Short mmCIF file of C-alpha atoms in Angstrom, two decimals:
data_model
loop_
_atom_site.label_atom_id
_atom_site.label_comp_id
_atom_site.label_asym_id
_atom_site.label_seq_id
_atom_site.Cartn_x
_atom_site.Cartn_y
_atom_site.Cartn_z
CA MET R 1127 -0.12 0.09 0.01
CA ALA R 1128 1.50 3.29 -0.95
CA THR R 1129 1.93 6.06 1.61
CA SER R 1130 2.33 9.92 1.00
CA ARG R 1131 4.36 10.04 4.31
CA PRO R 1132 8.02 10.00 3.38
CA GLU R 1133 10.20 7.35 4.07
CA LEU R 1134 13.65 6.66 3.80
CA TYR R 1135 14.85 5.15 0.68
CA PHE R 1136 18.37 4.14 -0.81
CA VAL R 1137 19.17 4.39 -4.39
CA PHE R 1138 21.94 2.86 -6.34
CA MET R 1139 22.79 4.21 -9.85
CA ASN R 1140 23.65 2.51 -13.12
CA PHE R 1141 27.30 2.16 -14.00
CA ASP R 1142 29.07 5.63 -14.87
CA PRO R 1143 32.76 5.79 -16.04
CA GLU R 1144 33.24 8.85 -14.77
CA TYR R 1145 32.66 7.76 -11.20
CA GLU R 1146 34.98 4.57 -11.91
CA ARG R 1147 37.55 6.90 -13.28
CA LEU R 1148 37.53 9.00 -10.24
CA ARG R 1149 37.10 6.18 -7.91
CA ALA R 1150 40.64 4.91 -9.29
CA ASP R 1151 42.36 7.68 -8.05
CA ARG R 1152 43.53 6.85 -4.40
CA THR R 1153 45.12 10.53 -3.74
CA LYS R 1154 43.74 12.93 -1.25
CA GLN R 1155 42.46 15.21 -4.16
CA GLY R 1156 41.00 12.18 -6.09
CA ALA R 1157 38.90 11.40 -2.85
CA TYR R 1158 37.52 14.86 -2.66
CA GLU R 1159 36.79 15.22 -6.36
CA LEU R 1160 34.81 12.12 -6.20
CA ASP R 1161 32.93 12.95 -3.23
CA LEU R 1162 32.24 16.43 -4.78
CA TYR R 1163 31.32 14.82 -8.33
CA LEU R 1164 28.81 12.33 -6.64
CA SER R 1165 27.07 14.59 -4.41
CA ASN R 1166 26.47 16.92 -7.27
CA LYS R 1167 25.21 14.19 -9.42
CA HIS R 1168 22.97 13.11 -6.97
CA ASP R 1169 21.62 16.27 -6.18
CA GLU R 1170 20.99 17.21 -9.76
CA LEU R 1171 19.07 14.08 -10.37
CA LEU R 1172 16.70 14.73 -7.59
CA ALA R 1173 16.35 18.48 -8.40
CA LYS R 1174 15.48 17.63 -12.10
CA THR R 1175 13.19 14.66 -10.99
CA PHE R 1176 11.48 16.54 -7.87
CA GLN R 1177 9.87 19.70 -7.06
CA PRO R 1178 12.05 21.50 -4.37
CA GLU R 1179 10.67 20.94 -0.81
CA THR R 1180 9.35 17.66 -1.48
CA TYR R 1181 12.53 15.34 -0.67
CA LYS R 1182 15.18 15.22 1.77
CA LYS R 1183 18.58 13.72 0.55
CA ARG R 1184 20.48 12.54 3.63
CA PHE R 1185 23.88 11.77 2.20
CA SER R 1186 25.56 10.09 -0.72
CA TRP R 1187 27.73 6.96 -0.78
CA VAL R 1188 31.38 7.21 -2.48
CA ILE R 1189 31.49 3.34 -2.59
CA VAL R 1190 28.71 2.25 -4.31
CA ASP R 1191 27.36 5.44 -5.95
CA GLY R 1192 24.32 6.07 -4.37
CA PHE R 1193 22.52 8.04 -1.82
CA SER R 1194 19.59 7.89 0.79
CA VAL R 1195 16.83 10.32 0.46
CA GLU R 1196 13.43 10.72 2.14
CA ILE R 1197 10.71 10.48 -0.37
CA THR R 1198 7.04 9.17 -0.71
CA ASP R 1199 6.17 5.55 -2.28
CA ASP R 1200 5.20 7.58 -5.30
CA GLN R 1201 8.34 9.32 -5.50
CA ALA R 1202 10.10 6.11 -5.31
CA GLN R 1203 8.33 5.10 -8.51
CA VAL R 1204 9.37 7.80 -10.28
CA LEU R 1205 13.02 7.46 -9.50
CA ARG R 1206 12.94 3.64 -10.37
CA SER R 1207 11.53 4.78 -13.61
CA THR R 1208 14.80 7.38 -14.46
CA LYS R 1209 17.69 5.90 -16.66
CA GLU R 1210 20.45 6.88 -14.30
CA VAL R 1211 18.72 4.75 -11.44
CA ARG R 1212 19.48 1.12 -10.95
CA VAL R 1213 17.82 0.42 -7.52
CA VAL R 1214 15.61 1.84 -5.16
CA GLU R 1215 15.14 0.33 -2.02
CA LYS R 1216 12.87 1.30 1.18
CA ASN R 1217 15.07 1.23 4.39
CA GLN R 1218 13.70 -1.62 6.55
CA GLU R 1219 14.25 -1.59 10.29
CA LEU R 1220 15.23 -4.70 11.97
CA ASN R 1221 13.77 -5.66 15.49
#
């Protein structure tokens, strides 16, 4: 059942040769450039997909080219349909 209440989702991106190139650079400058590249890439995807103030990005992950974001179930469906995204999964807390 879809909910209109925002929940935390994990989003993993499709293959990106620029990400792979930057990830191979193990210098401090390379790590900074990779972090900046991914953060901007993820922010741009969200900005072009959703209206401002309708989502809240939590953070970007460098190791997997992914990010976490608070969105609704309907927004998750929209993200799944974008060509840049490979997987969108709702956070599941274990008890």
